[in-house]
PDB file of C-alpha atoms and ligand atoms in Angstrom:
ATOM      1  CA  MET A  14      -0.057   0.103  -0.050  1.00 67.00           C
ATOM      2  CA  LYS A  15       1.103   3.361  -0.756  1.00 77.00           C
ATOM      3  CA  ASN A  16       1.235   6.053   1.827  1.00 90.00           C
ATOM      4  CA  TYR A  17      -1.408   8.417   0.599  1.00 96.00           C
ATOM      5  CA  GLN A  18      -1.499  11.945   1.939  1.00 96.00           C
ATOM      6  CA  GLY A  19      -5.219  12.657   1.751  1.00 97.00           C
ATOM      7  CA  TYR A  20      -8.450  10.478   1.621  1.00 98.00           C
ATOM      8  CA  LEU A  21     -11.479  11.221  -0.394  1.00 98.00           C
ATOM      9  CA  ILE A  22     -14.191   9.134   1.233  1.00 98.00           C
ATOM     10  CA  ASP A  23     -17.756   8.166   0.296  1.00 97.00           C
ATOM     11  CA  LEU A  24     -20.315   8.085   3.023  1.00 96.00           C
ATOM     12  CA  ASP A  25     -23.150   5.616   2.578  1.00 93.00           C
ATOM     13  CA  GLY A  26     -22.198   1.941   2.267  1.00 93.00           C
ATOM     14  CA  THR A  27     -18.605   3.051   3.404  1.00 96.00           C
ATOM     15  CA  ILE A  28     -18.747   4.740   6.582  1.00 97.00           C
ATOM     16  CA  TYR A  29     -22.269   3.894   7.538  1.00 96.00           C
ATOM     17  CA  LEU A  30     -25.113   1.764   5.729  1.00 92.00           C
ATOM     18  CA  GLY A  31     -28.467   3.613   5.591  1.00 88.00           C
ATOM     19  CA  LYS A  32     -29.458   3.795   9.229  1.00 90.00           C
ATOM     20  CA  GLU A  33     -26.932   1.116  10.388  1.00 93.00           C
ATOM     21  CA  PRO A  34     -23.236   1.848  11.663  1.00 95.00           C
ATOM     22  CA  ILE A  35     -20.185   0.301   9.995  1.00 96.00           C
ATOM     23  CA  PRO A  36     -18.108   0.031  12.855  1.00 97.00           C
ATOM     24  CA  ALA A  37     -15.011  -0.474  10.732  1.00 98.00           C
ATOM     25  CA  GLY A  38     -15.925   2.865   8.781  1.00 98.00           C
ATOM     26  CA  LYS A  39     -15.933   4.544  12.264  1.00 98.00           C
ATOM     27  CA  ARG A  40     -12.659   3.136  13.032  1.00 97.00           C
ATOM     28  CA  PHE A  41     -11.099   4.159   9.839  1.00 98.00           C
ATOM     29  CA  VAL A  42     -12.123   7.888  10.368  1.00 98.00           C
ATOM     30  CA  GLU A  43     -10.550   7.750  13.842  1.00 97.00           C
ATOM     31  CA  GLN A  44      -7.483   6.078  12.508  1.00 96.00           C
ATOM     32  CA  LEU A  45      -7.219   9.094  10.006  1.00 97.00           C
ATOM     33  CA  GLN A  46      -7.728  11.676  12.681  1.00 97.00           C
ATOM     34  CA  LYS A  47      -5.174   9.947  14.991  1.00 96.00           C
ATOM     35  CA  ALA A  48      -2.599  10.129  12.030  1.00 95.00           C
ATOM     36  CA  GLN A  49      -3.564  13.721  11.316  1.00 95.00           C
ATOM     37  CA  LEU A  50      -4.208  12.887   7.664  1.00 96.00           C
ATOM     38  CA  PRO A  51      -6.567  15.204   5.782  1.00 97.00           C
ATOM     39  CA  PHE A  52      -9.777  13.661   4.555  1.00 98.00           C
ATOM     40  CA  LEU A  53     -12.853  14.828   2.770  1.00 98.00           C
ATOM     41  CA  PHE A  54     -16.081  13.024   2.634  1.00 98.00           C
ATOM     42  CA  VAL A  55     -17.452  13.390  -1.033  1.00 98.00           C
ATOM     43  CA  THR A  56     -20.984  12.846  -1.406  1.00 96.00           C
ATOM     44  CA  ASN A  57     -23.552  13.294  -4.407  1.00 96.00           C
ATOM     45  CA  ASN A  58     -26.257  13.843  -1.805  1.00 94.00           C
ATOM     46  CA  THR A  59     -27.417  17.511  -2.133  1.00 96.00           C
ATOM     47  CA  THR A  60     -30.421  17.391   0.144  1.00 94.00           C
ATOM     48  CA  LYS A  61     -28.383  17.909   3.261  1.00 94.00           C
ATOM     49  CA  SER A  62     -25.847  20.633   4.111  1.00 95.00           C
ATOM     50  CA  PRO A  63     -22.288  19.798   5.279  1.00 96.00           C
ATOM     51  CA  ALA A  64     -23.604  20.969   8.840  1.00 96.00           C
ATOM     52  CA  VAL A  65     -26.453  18.521   8.829  1.00 96.00           C
ATOM     53  CA  VAL A  66     -24.161  15.678   7.536  1.00 97.00           C
ATOM     54  CA  ALA A  67     -21.684  16.316  10.295  1.00 98.00           C
ATOM     55  CA  GLU A  68     -24.403  16.648  12.906  1.00 98.00           C
ATOM     56  CA  ARG A  69     -26.001  13.353  11.588  1.00 97.00           C
ATOM     57  CA  LEU A  70     -22.562  11.529  11.818  1.00 98.00           C
ATOM     58  CA  ALA A  71     -22.008  12.533  15.336  1.00 98.00           C
ATOM     59  CA  ASN A  72     -25.527  11.796  16.654  1.00 98.00           C
ATOM     60  CA  GLU A  73     -26.397   8.619  14.759  1.00 97.00           C
ATOM     61  CA  PHE A  74     -22.901   7.093  14.256  1.00 98.00           C
ATOM     62  CA  ASP A  75     -20.744   8.536  17.085  1.00 98.00           C
ATOM     63  CA  ILE A  76     -18.377   9.926  14.325  1.00 98.00           C
ATOM     64  CA  HIS A  77     -17.033  13.393  15.048  1.00 98.00           C
ATOM     65  CA  VAL A  78     -15.966  15.510  12.318  1.00 98.00           C
ATOM     66  CA  SER A  79     -16.303  19.176  11.309  1.00 97.00           C
ATOM     67  CA  PRO A  80     -18.511  20.307   8.691  1.00 98.00           C
ATOM     68  CA  GLU A  81     -15.444  21.467   6.675  1.00 97.00           C
ATOM     69  CA  THR A  82     -14.704  17.654   6.098  1.00 98.00           C
ATOM     70  CA  VAL A  83     -17.911  17.229   4.169  1.00 98.00           C
ATOM     71  CA  TYR A  84     -18.053  18.287   0.427  1.00 98.00           C
ATOM     72  CA  THR A  85     -21.204  17.642  -1.426  1.00 97.00           C
ATOM     73  CA  ALA A  86     -22.324  18.081  -4.749  1.00 97.00           C
ATOM     74  CA  SER A  87     -24.118  21.236  -3.658  1.00 98.00           C
ATOM     75  CA  LEU A  88     -20.559  22.721  -2.750  1.00 97.00           C
ATOM     76  CA  ALA A  89     -18.960  21.556  -6.029  1.00 98.00           C
ATOM     77  CA  THR A  90     -21.807  23.134  -7.898  1.00 98.00           C
ATOM     78  CA  ILE A  91     -21.351  26.407  -6.316  1.00 98.00           C
ATOM     79  CA  ASP A  92     -17.541  26.186  -6.891  1.00 96.00           C
ATOM     80  CA  TYR A  93     -18.054  25.308 -10.616  1.00 97.00           C
ATOM     81  CA  MET A  94     -20.511  28.306 -10.990  1.00 97.00           C
ATOM     82  CA  LYS A  95     -18.123  30.724  -9.180  1.00 96.00           C
ATOM     83  CA  ASP A  96     -15.110  29.642 -11.612  1.00 94.00           C
ATOM     84  CA  ASN A  97     -17.370  29.579 -14.659  1.00 93.00           C
ATOM     85  CA  ASN A  98     -18.378  33.260 -13.807  1.00 89.00           C
ATOM     86  CA  ARG A  99     -21.376  33.368 -16.153  1.00 94.00           C
ATOM     87  CA  GLY A 100     -23.436  35.431 -13.759  1.00 97.00           C
ATOM     88  CA  LYS A 101     -25.131  35.288 -10.364  1.00 98.00           C
ATOM     89  CA  LYS A 102     -28.679  34.549 -11.444  1.00 98.00           C
ATOM     90  CA  VAL A 103     -30.125  31.017 -10.868  1.00 98.00           C
ATOM     91  CA  PHE A 104     -33.063  28.801 -10.773  1.00 98.00           C
ATOM     92  CA  VAL A 105     -32.638  25.704  -8.747  1.00 98.00           C
ATOM     93  CA  ILE A 106     -34.749  22.295  -8.590  1.00 98.00           C
ATOM     94  CA  GLY A 107     -33.652  20.938  -5.386  1.00 98.00           C
ATOM     95  CA  GLU A 108     -33.977  20.848  -1.534  1.00 97.00           C
ATOM     96  CA  ALA A 109     -32.683  23.079   1.231  1.00 93.00           C
ATOM     97  CA  GLY A 110     -29.113  21.633   1.187  1.00 92.00           C
ATOM     98  CA  LEU A 111     -28.810  22.734  -2.278  1.00 97.00           C
ATOM     99  CA  ILE A 112     -30.833  26.008  -2.523  1.00 98.00           C
ATOM    100  CA  ASP A 113     -29.855  27.486   0.713  1.00 97.00           C
ATOM    101  CA  LEU A 114     -26.242  27.032   0.100  1.00 97.00           C
ATOM    102  CA  ILE A 115     -26.314  28.463  -3.473  1.00 98.00           C
ATOM    103  CA  LEU A 116     -28.196  31.538  -1.998  1.00 98.00           C
ATOM    104  CA  GLU A 117     -25.981  31.990   0.873  1.00 97.00           C
ATOM    105  CA  ALA A 118     -22.958  31.682  -1.506  1.00 97.00           C
ATOM    106  CA  GLY A 119     -24.204  35.183  -3.271  1.00 98.00           C
ATOM    107  CA  PHE A 120     -26.392  33.840  -5.928  1.00 98.00           C
ATOM    108  CA  VAL A 121     -29.753  35.441  -6.500  1.00 98.00           C
ATOM    109  CA  TRP A 122     -33.202  33.692  -7.351  1.00 98.00           C
ATOM    110  CA  ASP A 123     -34.340  34.432 -10.803  1.00 98.00           C
ATOM    111  CA  GLU A 124     -37.123  32.411 -12.664  1.00 98.00           C
ATOM    112  CA  GLU A 125     -37.443  34.526 -15.774  1.00 97.00           C
ATOM    113  CA  ASN A 126     -33.872  34.971 -17.048  1.00 97.00           C
ATOM    114  CA  PRO A 127     -31.441  33.096 -14.877  1.00 98.00           C
ATOM    115  CA  ASP A 128     -27.704  32.586 -15.913  1.00 98.00           C
ATOM    116  CA  TYR A 129     -27.861  29.072 -14.576  1.00 98.00           C
ATOM    117  CA  VAL A 130     -30.633  26.308 -14.042  1.00 98.00           C
ATOM    118  CA  VAL A 131     -29.493  23.737 -11.453  1.00 98.00           C
ATOM    119  CA  VAL A 132     -31.356  20.503 -11.198  1.00 98.00           C
ATOM    120  CA  GLY A 133     -30.929  18.176  -8.215  1.00 98.00           C
ATOM    121  CA  LEU A 134     -32.926  15.957  -6.159  1.00 98.00           C
ATOM    122  CA  ASP A 135     -36.117  17.515  -4.962  1.00 98.00           C
ATOM    123  CA  SER A 136     -38.813  15.404  -3.322  1.00 97.00           C
ATOM    124  CA  GLN A 137     -41.139  18.226  -3.629  1.00 97.00           C
ATOM    125  CA  VAL A 138     -40.722  18.768  -7.311  1.00 98.00           C
ATOM    126  CA  THR A 139     -43.790  19.697  -9.415  1.00 98.00           C
ATOM    127  CA  TYR A 140     -44.709  20.219 -13.116  1.00 98.00           C
ATOM    128  CA  GLU A 141     -44.538  24.015 -12.780  1.00 98.00           C
ATOM    129  CA  LYS A 142     -40.849  23.844 -11.623  1.00 98.00           C
ATOM    130  CA  PHE A 143     -39.898  21.670 -14.578  1.00 98.00           C
ATOM    131  CA  VAL A 144     -41.842  24.268 -16.729  1.00 98.00           C
ATOM    132  CA  THR A 145     -39.736  27.109 -15.409  1.00 98.00           C
ATOM    133  CA  ALA A 146     -36.475  25.287 -15.620  1.00 98.00           C
ATOM    134  CA  THR A 147     -37.171  24.303 -19.335  1.00 98.00           C
ATOM    135  CA  LEU A 148     -38.059  27.766 -20.409  1.00 98.00           C
ATOM    136  CA  ALA A 149     -35.038  29.368 -18.842  1.00 98.00           C
ATOM    137  CA  ILE A 150     -32.719  26.826 -20.370  1.00 98.00           C
ATOM    138  CA  GLN A 151     -34.364  27.360 -23.755  1.00 98.00           C
ATOM    139  CA  LYS A 152     -33.671  30.964 -23.425  1.00 98.00           C
ATOM    140  CA  GLY A 153     -30.092  30.325 -22.869  1.00 97.00           C
ATOM    141  CA  ALA A 154     -29.425  29.696 -19.298  1.00 98.00           C
ATOM    142  CA  THR A 155     -26.410  27.006 -18.458  1.00 98.00           C
ATOM    143  CA  PHE A 156     -28.164  23.724 -17.389  1.00 98.00           C
ATOM    144  CA  ILE A 157     -26.327  22.159 -14.662  1.00 98.00           C
ATOM    145  CA  GLY A 158     -27.050  18.549 -13.272  1.00 98.00           C
ATOM    146  CA  THR A 159     -25.869  18.103  -9.632  1.00 98.00           C
ATOM    147  CA  ASN A 160     -25.285  14.365  -9.899  1.00 96.00           C
ATOM    148  CA  PRO A 161     -26.157  11.624 -12.397  1.00 94.00           C
ATOM    149  CA  ASP A 162     -27.512   9.055  -9.878  1.00 93.00           C
ATOM    150  CA  LYS A 163     -30.636   7.726 -11.537  1.00 93.00           C
ATOM    151  CA  ASN A 164     -31.946   5.957  -8.415  1.00 91.00           C
ATOM    152  CA  ILE A 165     -31.576   6.034  -4.631  1.00 88.00           C
ATOM    153  CA  PRO A 166     -31.835   2.565  -2.828  1.00 81.00           C
ATOM    154  CA  THR A 167     -34.243   2.536  -0.154  1.00 82.00           C
ATOM    155  CA  GLU A 168     -36.184   0.122   2.084  1.00 80.00           C
ATOM    156  CA  ARG A 169     -38.990   0.442  -0.642  1.00 91.00           C
ATOM    157  CA  GLY A 170     -36.761  -0.390  -3.521  1.00 90.00           C
ATOM    158  CA  LEU A 171     -34.878   1.954  -6.081  1.00 90.00           C
ATOM    159  CA  ILE A 172     -36.684   5.476  -6.027  1.00 94.00           C
ATOM    160  CA  PRO A 173     -35.947   8.210  -8.603  1.00 96.00           C
ATOM    161  CA  GLY A 174     -32.616  10.142  -8.014  1.00 95.00           C
ATOM    162  CA  ALA A 175     -31.435  13.326  -9.331  1.00 97.00           C
ATOM    163  CA  GLY A 176     -30.367  11.790 -12.487  1.00 97.00           C
ATOM    164  CA  SER A 177     -34.081  10.918 -13.353  1.00 98.00           C
ATOM    165  CA  LEU A 178     -35.169  14.449 -12.862  1.00 98.00           C
ATOM    166  CA  ILE A 179     -32.298  15.900 -14.703  1.00 98.00           C
ATOM    167  CA  SER A 180     -33.326  13.388 -17.573  1.00 98.00           C
ATOM    168  CA  LEU A 181     -36.732  14.940 -17.794  1.00 98.00           C
ATOM    169  CA  VAL A 182     -35.358  18.404 -18.335  1.00 98.00           C
ATOM    170  CA  GLU A 183     -32.820  17.089 -20.785  1.00 98.00           C
ATOM    171  CA  THR A 184     -35.502  15.566 -22.885  1.00 98.00           C
ATOM    172  CA  ALA A 185     -37.848  18.770 -22.786  1.00 98.00           C
ATOM    173  CA  THR A 186     -34.940  20.927 -23.658  1.00 98.00           C
ATOM    174  CA  GLN A 187     -32.991  18.773 -25.987  1.00 98.00           C
ATOM    175  CA  THR A 188     -29.995  20.189 -24.031  1.00 98.00           C
ATOM    176  CA  LYS A 189     -27.143  18.109 -22.234  1.00 98.00           C
ATOM    177  CA  PRO A 190     -26.544  19.139 -18.760  1.00 98.00           C
ATOM    178  CA  ILE A 191     -23.119  19.736 -17.285  1.00 98.00           C
ATOM    179  CA  PHE A 192     -22.876  17.169 -14.285  1.00 98.00           C
ATOM    180  CA  ILE A 193     -20.944  17.950 -11.263  1.00 98.00           C
ATOM    181  CA  GLY A 194     -21.118  14.771  -8.907  1.00 97.00           C
ATOM    182  CA  LYS A 195     -19.353  11.537  -8.821  1.00 97.00           C
ATOM    183  CA  PRO A 196     -18.068   9.950 -11.243  1.00 96.00           C
ATOM    184  CA  GLU A 197     -17.617  13.356 -12.961  1.00 96.00           C
ATOM    185  CA  ALA A 198     -14.321  15.286 -12.893  1.00 96.00           C
ATOM    186  CA  ILE A 199     -15.534  18.593 -11.497  1.00 96.00           C
ATOM    187  CA  ILE A 200     -16.300  17.312  -8.073  1.00 97.00           C
ATOM    188  CA  MET A 201     -13.214  15.358  -7.790  1.00 98.00           C
ATOM    189  CA  GLU A 202     -10.876  18.000  -9.109  1.00 97.00           C
ATOM    190  CA  LYS A 203     -12.483  20.441  -6.527  1.00 96.00           C
ATOM    191  CA  ALA A 204     -12.396  17.978  -3.837  1.00 97.00           C
ATOM    192  CA  VAL A 205      -8.497  17.458  -4.527  1.00 97.00           C
ATOM    193  CA  ALA A 206      -8.086  21.259  -4.582  1.00 96.00           C
ATOM    194  CA  HIS A 207      -9.968  21.547  -1.218  1.00 95.00           C
ATOM    195  CA  LEU A 208      -7.381  19.028   0.280  1.00 96.00           C
ATOM    196  CA  GLY A 209      -4.551  21.241  -0.886  1.00 96.00           C
ATOM    197  CA  LEU A 210      -2.990  18.156  -2.680  1.00 97.00           C
ATOM    198  CA  HIS A 211      -2.387  16.756  -5.956  1.00 97.00           C
ATOM    199  CA  LYS A 212      -4.301  13.730  -7.552  1.00 97.00           C
ATOM    200  CA  GLU A 213      -1.281  11.427  -7.089  1.00 96.00           C
ATOM    201  CA  GLN A 214      -1.195  12.049  -3.543  1.00 97.00           C
ATOM    202  CA  VAL A 215      -4.825  11.124  -2.782  1.00 97.00           C
ATOM    203  CA  ILE A 216      -7.078   7.826  -2.873  1.00 98.00           C
ATOM    204  CA  MET A 217     -10.694   7.644  -3.367  1.00 98.00           C
ATOM    205  CA  VAL A 218     -12.388   5.231  -1.065  1.00 98.00           C
ATOM    206  CA  GLY A 219     -15.935   3.990  -1.737  1.00 97.00           C
ATOM    207  CA  ASP A 220     -18.544   1.145  -1.868  1.00 96.00           C
ATOM    208  CA  ASN A 221     -19.886   1.916  -5.444  1.00 95.00           C
ATOM    209  CA  TYR A 222     -17.974   0.852  -8.552  1.00 96.00           C
ATOM    210  CA  GLU A 223     -20.188   2.936 -10.760  1.00 93.00           C
ATOM    211  CA  THR A 224     -19.835   6.254  -8.884  1.00 94.00           C
ATOM    212  CA  ASP A 225     -16.707   6.205  -6.429  1.00 97.00           C
ATOM    213  CA  ILE A 226     -14.328   3.989  -8.201  1.00 97.00           C
ATOM    214  CA  GLN A 227     -15.273   5.196 -11.811  1.00 97.00           C
ATOM    215  CA  ALA A 228     -14.746   8.804 -10.245  1.00 97.00           C
ATOM    216  CA  GLY A 229     -11.141   7.662  -9.578  1.00 98.00           C
ATOM    217  CA  LEU A 230     -10.307   5.812 -12.636  1.00 97.00           C
ATOM    218  CA  LYS A 231     -11.675   8.492 -14.868  1.00 96.00           C
ATOM    219  CA  ASN A 232      -9.757  11.240 -13.219  1.00 96.00           C
ATOM    220  CA  GLY A 233      -6.305   9.581 -12.362  1.00 97.00           C
ATOM    221  CA  ILE A 234      -6.966   9.055  -8.812  1.00 98.00           C
ATOM    222  CA  ASP A 235      -6.163   5.662  -7.141  1.00 98.00           C
ATOM    223  CA  THR A 236      -9.168   3.850  -5.652  1.00 98.00           C
ATOM    224  CA  LEU A 237      -9.977   1.712  -2.781  1.00 98.00           C
ATOM    225  CA  LEU A 238     -13.135  -0.406  -3.164  1.00 98.00           C
ATOM    226  CA  VAL A 239     -14.705  -1.639   0.052  1.00 98.00           C
ATOM    227  CA  LEU A 240     -17.275  -4.403  -0.234  1.00 97.00           C
ATOM    228  CA  SER A 241     -19.430  -3.036   2.632  1.00 94.00           C
ATOM    229  CA  GLY A 242     -22.196  -1.483   0.579  1.00 92.00           C
ATOM    230  CA  PHE A 243     -23.320  -1.241  -2.938  1.00 90.00           C
ATOM    231  CA  THR A 244     -20.826  -3.434  -4.986  1.00 94.00           C
ATOM    232  CA  PRO A 245     -20.997  -7.020  -4.173  1.00 94.00           C
ATOM    233  CA  LYS A 246     -17.878  -9.324  -3.936  1.00 96.00           C
ATOM    234  CA  SER A 247     -19.435 -11.403  -6.836  1.00 96.00           C
ATOM    235  CA  ALA A 248     -19.192  -8.550  -9.178  1.00 96.00           C
ATOM    236  CA  VAL A 249     -15.574  -7.902  -8.636  1.00 96.00           C
ATOM    237  CA  PRO A 250     -13.873 -10.481 -10.954  1.00 96.00           C
ATOM    238  CA  SER A 251     -15.683  -9.067 -13.897  1.00 96.00           C
ATOM    239  CA  LEU A 252     -15.248  -5.379 -13.406  1.00 96.00           C
ATOM    240  CA  PRO A 253     -14.198  -3.825 -16.442  1.00 95.00           C
ATOM    241  CA  GLU A 254     -11.244  -1.960 -14.931  1.00 96.00           C
ATOM    242  CA  ALA A 255      -9.842  -3.117 -11.746  1.00 97.00           C
ATOM    243  CA  PRO A 256      -9.997  -0.503  -8.560  1.00 98.00           C
ATOM    244  CA  SER A 257      -6.241  -0.061  -7.391  1.00 97.00           C
ATOM    245  CA  TYR A 258      -7.298  -2.023  -4.105  1.00 97.00           C
ATOM    246  CA  VAL A 259     -10.233  -4.166  -3.051  1.00 98.00           C
ATOM    247  CA  ILE A 260     -11.000  -5.097   0.519  1.00 97.00           C
ATOM    248  CA  ASP A 261     -13.884  -6.435   2.528  1.00 97.00           C
ATOM    249  CA  SER A 262     -13.692  -4.149   5.501  1.00 97.00           C
ATOM    250  CA  LEU A 263     -11.855  -0.945   6.086  1.00 97.00           C
ATOM    251  CA  ASP A 264     -10.291  -2.762   9.162  1.00 97.00           C
ATOM    252  CA  GLU A 265      -7.925  -4.291   6.552  1.00 96.00           C
ATOM    253  CA  TRP A 266      -6.678  -0.966   5.384  1.00 95.00           C
ATOM    254  CA  VAL A 267      -3.330   0.107   7.057  1.00 89.00           C
ATOM    255  CA  ILE A 268      -3.064   3.885   7.303  1.00 86.00           C
ATOM    256  CA  GLY A 269       0.261   5.031   6.270  1.00 65.00           C
ATOM    257  CA  GLU A 270       2.916   5.194   9.094  1.00 53.00           C
TER     258      GLU A 270
HETATM  259 MG1  LIG B  18     -21.779   4.799  -1.014  1.00 52.72          MG
END
């Protein structure tokens, strides 16, 4: 194992599983803290702010981190729009974890002529919101999709994720969105920059081959697939491109010493 100087870490399926703790996940975070190695939780979930995620980690899983260690697709969207510098006017389909952060970052709500239309997961989405987004993109607004996840696994089964909502707007506008979240380059590049490191110095840790591991493979970042969540052990031999490392539990990973 290489001694990585920073860790990018997925949350659900890696550090906890739905509402259940993953004890090895908690120990892994504590090891990183003890070794004073910088890490960032990189999550496609835009519905919760970093503060809410950190609070949940503390209250439900006894994992104590500052909100600054949580980098959501909402933050990456904001960082992208700031860099892209097209303007400050936005229309957003999303929940508080997306909308509040965008407005707090200095963007202004505009349903008529926004510079950006951002589409993320919104459990209160309505036809009228899709109408507003569609018309604004047709008038020239830049179309951003927060994350490509088509489904969210729940106790009830696979329910529609942000990617499904984004697809509707894509169909209605015949316009391809700019995707921000894993496995896209934008969130990974911004996350590495947040750590103040280079791609070669960090490793992406996650349970989902399609998002976490692809995010590393597509962007020149080493990857650690942990078989505690989404991707089953049976799928490993036939993966199109192997992760740098595959382990059953994060307890098997030795933090650089
Ligand atoms: Mg996961």
